[in-house]
Amino acid sequence: MMKSLIIIGARGYGREMYHLATQCREYGIEWEIKGFLDDHSTALKGYTGYPPILGPVETYEVLPGDLFVCALGDVNYKHKYVSIIKDKGGVFTSLIHPSSIVFPNTEFAEGIIICQFVNISCDCRFGSFVTIQPFTEIGHDVIIGNYAHLNVNSFVGGFVKIGNFVTVHTGAKVLPRLKVGDNSVIGAGSVVTKNVPEGCTVFGNPAKVIFAE
């Protein structure tokens, strides 16, 4: 039976994920796209060619055959809305664009999003609901925790360990063998040359702590 893919979030990132989904190998074979969940019923106003907004996450009734993907860039909101759907028994799938390159022995948990032209080297491990934006390079033996979000053109060197709920902004680089603690943020264009403590925001080249919880 063909399943129904539902995208959480109908704003800009949700629209991007719709187009990503239409380019995935599973589209039209394993699932069709049913629509979006968003609490703004007019989020798609002025845009054409998209499926409907089915309602907010909070009131949606999960049906047999539904599959979900979460298109929210904020890691904490992503966790919130994923948890709501999972508490209702919803099942999440992964979207991996066919232009991405994933080397052998890489392990993925559920809800992964890997966008166009991502290069992932061998023997990496990804937690649940990790998002990797286009043109990102990930070295060998990298470990990435749950709900991490790596933005466009970021680089992660070999043996790096990235914690849960980490955001790596556009163009940032994390040099090999470093650790980035849970709930940390790497600013755009930053070059991380030493370990990042938990709950810190770092920025610059070399990256320095500009905020700590």
Short mmCIF file of C-alpha atoms in Angstrom, two decimals, residues 3-90:
data_model
loop_
_atom_site.label_atom_id
_atom_site.label_comp_id
_atom_site.label_asym_id
_atom_site.label_seq_id
_atom_site.Cartn_x
_atom_site.Cartn_y
_atom_site.Cartn_z
CA LYS A 3 1.96 5.53 2.22
CA SER A 4 1.22 9.23 2.77
CA LEU A 5 4.08 11.59 3.59
CA ILE A 6 3.19 14.55 5.79
CA ILE A 7 5.61 17.45 6.26
CA ILE A 8 5.64 19.23 9.62
CA GLY A 9 6.06 22.92 8.83
CA ALA A 10 4.77 24.77 5.75
CA ARG A 11 7.02 27.83 5.86
CA GLY A 12 10.12 28.33 3.71
CA TYR A 13 11.95 25.26 4.98
CA GLY A 14 8.82 23.15 4.65
CA ARG A 15 8.51 24.14 1.01
CA GLU A 16 12.15 23.24 0.46
CA MET A 17 11.55 19.84 2.02
CA TYR A 18 8.55 19.30 -0.24
CA HIS A 19 10.75 19.73 -3.30
CA LEU A 20 13.48 17.57 -1.74
CA ALA A 21 10.90 14.84 -1.13
CA THR A 22 9.75 14.89 -4.76
CA GLN A 23 13.35 14.15 -5.81
CA CYS A 24 13.86 11.22 -3.43
CA ARG A 25 13.81 7.69 -4.83
CA GLU A 26 10.84 6.68 -2.67
CA TYR A 27 8.54 9.36 -4.12
CA GLY A 28 5.73 7.80 -6.12
CA ILE A 29 6.97 4.31 -5.26
CA GLU A 30 6.70 3.98 -1.49
CA TRP A 31 4.80 7.17 -0.63
CA GLU A 32 2.98 10.18 -2.03
CA ILE A 33 2.97 13.61 -0.37
CA LYS A 34 -0.30 14.20 1.44
CA GLY A 35 0.30 17.72 2.76
CA PHE A 36 1.69 19.88 5.54
CA LEU A 37 0.97 20.39 9.21
CA ASP A 38 1.19 24.01 10.36
CA ASP A 39 -0.72 26.18 12.81
CA HIS A 40 -0.77 29.02 10.26
CA SER A 41 -3.47 28.02 7.80
CA THR A 42 -2.36 30.78 5.41
CA ALA A 43 1.35 29.85 5.37
CA LEU A 44 1.16 28.86 1.69
CA LYS A 45 -0.83 31.91 0.57
CA GLY A 46 0.65 33.29 -2.64
CA TYR A 47 2.46 30.04 -3.46
CA THR A 48 1.27 27.52 -6.03
CA GLY A 49 1.91 23.86 -6.74
CA TYR A 50 1.94 22.65 -3.13
CA PRO A 51 -0.31 20.15 -1.36
CA PRO A 52 -2.68 21.50 1.31
CA ILE A 53 -2.11 22.39 4.93
CA LEU A 54 -3.97 19.68 6.83
CA GLY A 55 -4.12 21.59 10.11
CA PRO A 56 -1.89 22.10 13.15
CA VAL A 57 0.27 19.36 14.63
CA GLU A 58 -1.61 19.50 17.91
CA THR A 59 -4.99 18.50 16.45
CA TYR A 60 -3.97 16.20 13.61
CA GLU A 61 -5.22 12.62 13.96
CA VAL A 62 -2.59 10.15 12.81
CA LEU A 63 -4.01 7.71 10.26
CA PRO A 64 -2.80 4.28 9.11
CA GLY A 65 -0.22 4.71 6.37
CA ASP A 66 0.88 8.18 7.48
CA LEU A 67 4.60 8.91 7.46
CA PHE A 68 6.10 12.11 8.81
CA VAL A 69 9.13 14.28 8.25
CA CYS A 70 9.87 17.39 10.31
CA ALA A 71 10.90 20.49 8.35
CA LEU A 72 11.78 22.83 11.21
CA GLY A 73 15.21 24.42 11.44
CA ASP A 74 15.07 25.25 15.14
CA VAL A 75 16.25 22.14 16.99
CA ASN A 76 14.08 22.73 20.06
CA TYR A 77 10.88 23.31 18.10
CA LYS A 78 11.72 20.26 16.03
CA HIS A 79 11.93 18.16 19.19
CA LYS A 80 8.65 19.62 20.47
CA TYR A 81 6.62 18.81 17.38
CA VAL A 82 8.26 15.46 16.71
CA SER A 83 7.39 14.46 20.28
CA ILE A 84 3.73 15.43 19.80
CA ILE A 85 3.40 13.24 16.71
CA LYS A 86 5.33 10.33 18.24
CA ASP A 87 3.07 10.45 21.31
CA LYS A 88 0.15 9.92 18.90
CA GLY A 89 1.85 6.88 17.42
CA GLY A 90 3.18 8.63 14.32
#
